[in-house]
Each structure stands twice: as C-alpha cells, then as structure tokens.
Amino acid sequence: MLARRPRPPTLRAARAVGCCEPGWRDAGEARGTGSGQSMASILPASNRSMRPDKNTYERKRSVYVKNPYLEGMDEDILYHLDLGTKTHNLPAMFGDVKFVCVGGSPNRMKAFAQFMHKELRLEGDGEDIEDICAGTDRYCMFKTGPVLSVSHGMGIPSISIMLHELIKLLHHAHCCDVTIIRIGTSGGIGIAPGSVVITDTAVDSFFKPRFEQVILDNVVTRSTELDKELANDLFNCSREIPNVPTLIGHTMCTYDFYEGQGRLDGALCSFSREKKLDYLKRAYRAGVRNIEMESTVFAAMCGLCGLRVVPMSANSVRLKTCKLL
Ligand SMILES: O=P(O)(O)O[C@H]1O[C@H](CO)[C@@H](O)[C@H]1O
Ligand SMILES: O=c1cc[nH]c(=O)[nH]1
C-alpha cells in the first residue's frame, strides 16, 4: 500500500551527515534566490470555495500551494514525514484522500484510524495498521480508505511544520475536495465538561479572528476564517450521537498551556486568581467556549490552500458557567 521507493544513496548519505536537514536546505535556498463510505456519507460534498482563487471556477477544488519556488524544485522532501516526491509515489499512495483528521497525540490518531477502519468496513481488523511516517519520530500518519489520520504534536510551531508538509503532500498527490478536521482536546469555558466544541471562529489571545505569522522580520496577519457550512454539517451529525453534548462556538488559540491560558499551576504565574477569572469571563463574553493551542494557524494555513477546514475539540473544563454569571 505504501508504494515506497528506496531512497537514493546520495540522499541517504547526505542525511547521515546532516547536510540535508531542513535548516541547511532552507538557508541554501534563501541564499540562492536572493528574494523574497461512512465518513464520506455523513459529510456532503461541497464545491463552495471558502476563499476566491484561481480554482474557484473549477468544479473540483484542488489542494494548492502558494510558493512560486516549489515548481522549479527537482525534488521536494517532506522531511518531518519521511516522504518525498522522488522516494515515494505520492499520487498512488494518497491520490484518493478526501478527509484528513489531525490531533496532537500519536496514540489518539492511531486509535482514530482503527475506528475509521471498522466504520468503513475495510478488510481485516485494522489492528496492524501501518504508520506511514514510521521513519521519523516527529509525527505519525495512518491511512484508512480515503481518510488520513495524522498527529501534529503540541502548539502552533509543531502543527505548522506538519501542515506545510501535509499540504504539499496533498498537492503533489493531486488530491481535490479535501476536508480537514482537527479532533483535539481543549479547556472549556462556561460549558459542561466533556462537551464537544465545533469551532465557528478561531481567535487569538486578544479574541481577534487572526493569526499573526512572523515572516523574516515582518508580522503578517492571516485570516482564520473557517468553513461554516462544514461546522453546521458536523453539528447536524452530532445530533445523532446521544450523550455527547455538542455546541458551535469560538475557540481561542494560545501560545502556551499555562500562563497563556490563565493557569495558576505552572512553574511561572505572574497574575492573580482575580485577573485570571476576569480574563476568562471576558473571553466568554467575546463568544469563546474553549481554549486550545493550534486552531488559528490550522484555520489560516488550510484555508489559504483550498481545504475545507474546521477544528473540533472535546473539553475538560476550565471555568464553569456558574462562575461566569
Ligand atoms: O489534544 P491536542 O490535540 O494535543 O490539543 C490540545 O492539547 C494540548 C495541550 O495539552 C495542545 O496541543 C492543545 O491544543
Ligand atoms: O490547550 C488545552 C488543551 C486541553 N485542555 C486545556 O485546558 N487546554
């Protein structure tokens, strides 16, 4: 199934001495250029494009990259996935992917892939499902029919590296009409513990729907617009699942699990309990119902590259409603 081709010896040797590591390649490039069935049936296909682009008029929505340098590259190495355009037949391996589900933990994403294997009634019990990225211990990836399940680690830098390589992978594999959903954990604000929040708007720590990416020494602000239709589709599906309270709300994405989310139990804490409560109450009033650490960059990157995108998280509880009123 993996259609893996042997890595050329030159590349293997180069990696062994470290000269093909991402930093080296990036620096070189910069200097050189000098310039700047089950799941399928519950989610109705949509041709609606979230952002106008050259692909909008096409019937199929392809996954695209926005990097003029990629086309001229002889080989694209997806370093942290242990995949590449010369070493793997990406269209054969991934061309049929329609859904990508991502989440922080490798074990969760393996369990999800095994669950999907059963849901899709694929051959075998799925217990021996293979990690496509086993050659690296950065991320893991499992494929069950048209569903890809990928781990992303914790926080914006980690998911961002994975998304760069995943989006390029989907592009090289000529995938189209791809839906991507983050299935994560989060801290709830004013909602019942265990409930699931389907994000309608991903906001930053200032409750603004934006992602600020530092590019060289500039701050570039990107939109965190999400696919509202997909959020509603998922919410409608949730009505069929008993005992899992589900709601649509804003998700706040922070750069830190402790002070950034108003926790009093980190190694550092520079604010009072009152300040924490005041902040979380203001977040609630701004429409925030949960806090996690990836949704803004997830929304920004996937939205810019033609994927239908929604983050969705199950909650522990950070603040109960009674404390908010
Ligand atoms: O459960 P996952 O998907 O890892 O997501 C949440 O959990 C981590 C923090 O414990 C952060 O990555 C946060 O976004
Ligand atoms: O970021 C996170 C993830 C889970 N729970 C939280 O409180 N915050």
mmCIF file of N, CA and C and ligand atoms in Angstrom, residues 103-104 108 154-155 182 184-185 257 292-294, ligand 1:
data_model
loop_
_atom_site.group_PDB
_atom_site.id
_atom_site.type_symbol
_atom_site.label_atom_id
_atom_site.label_comp_id
_atom_site.label_asym_id
_atom_site.label_seq_id
_atom_site.Cartn_x
_atom_site.Cartn_y
_atom_site.Cartn_z
ATOM 1 N N GLY A 103 -4.703 15.531 15.079
ATOM 2 C CA GLY A 103 -4.807 15.729 16.530
ATOM 3 C C GLY A 103 -3.418 15.627 17.123
ATOM 4 N N GLY A 104 -3.258 16.117 18.346
ATOM 5 C CA GLY A 104 -1.928 16.214 18.935
ATOM 6 C C GLY A 104 -1.220 14.889 19.126
ATOM 7 N N ARG A 108 -3.792 8.743 19.907
ATOM 8 C CA ARG A 108 -5.176 9.105 19.570
ATOM 9 C C ARG A 108 -5.409 8.933 18.068
ATOM 10 N N MET A 154 2.190 19.340 19.929
ATOM 11 C CA MET A 154 1.504 20.405 20.671
ATOM 12 C C MET A 154 1.958 21.791 20.220
ATOM 13 N N GLY A 155 0.997 22.649 19.966
ATOM 14 C CA GLY A 155 1.286 24.061 19.738
ATOM 15 C C GLY A 155 1.461 24.439 18.271
ATOM 16 N N ARG A 182 -9.630 19.085 12.763
ATOM 17 C CA ARG A 182 -8.779 18.792 13.925
ATOM 18 C C ARG A 182 -9.647 18.183 15.004
ATOM 19 N N GLY A 184 -9.304 17.459 18.617
ATOM 20 C CA GLY A 184 -8.371 17.697 19.713
ATOM 21 C C GLY A 184 -9.035 17.702 21.072
ATOM 22 N N THR A 185 -8.233 18.019 22.075
ATOM 23 C CA THR A 185 -8.766 18.279 23.411
ATOM 24 C C THR A 185 -8.639 19.784 23.650
ATOM 25 N N PHE A 257 0.239 26.678 27.350
ATOM 26 C CA PHE A 257 -0.780 25.927 28.083
ATOM 27 C C PHE A 257 -0.996 26.506 29.489
ATOM 28 N N GLU A 292 -7.516 26.086 23.124
ATOM 29 C CA GLU A 292 -6.514 25.092 22.760
ATOM 30 C C GLU A 292 -5.330 25.807 22.127
ATOM 31 N N MET A 293 -4.492 25.094 21.394
ATOM 32 C CA MET A 293 -3.218 25.705 21.017
ATOM 33 C C MET A 293 -2.840 25.603 19.537
ATOM 34 N N GLU A 294 -3.818 25.308 18.684
ATOM 35 C CA GLU A 294 -3.481 25.155 17.260
ATOM 36 C C GLU A 294 -4.464 25.794 16.279
HETATM 37 O O1 LIG B 1 -5.263 17.272 22.480
HETATM 38 P P1 LIG B 1 -4.467 18.024 21.470
HETATM 39 O O2 LIG B 1 -4.915 17.725 20.078
HETATM 40 O O3 LIG B 1 -2.978 17.800 21.623
HETATM 41 O O4 LIG B 1 -4.721 19.592 21.730
HETATM 42 C C1 LIG B 1 -4.610 20.245 22.958
HETATM 43 O O5 LIG B 1 -3.827 19.584 23.946
HETATM 44 C C2 LIG B 1 -2.502 20.131 24.004
HETATM 45 C C3 LIG B 1 -2.228 20.657 25.401
HETATM 46 O O6 LIG B 1 -2.397 19.683 26.369
HETATM 47 C C4 LIG B 1 -2.461 21.237 22.958
HETATM 48 O O7 LIG B 1 -1.882 20.743 21.808
HETATM 49 C C5 LIG B 1 -3.920 21.586 22.802
HETATM 50 O O8 LIG B 1 -4.282 22.224 21.614
#
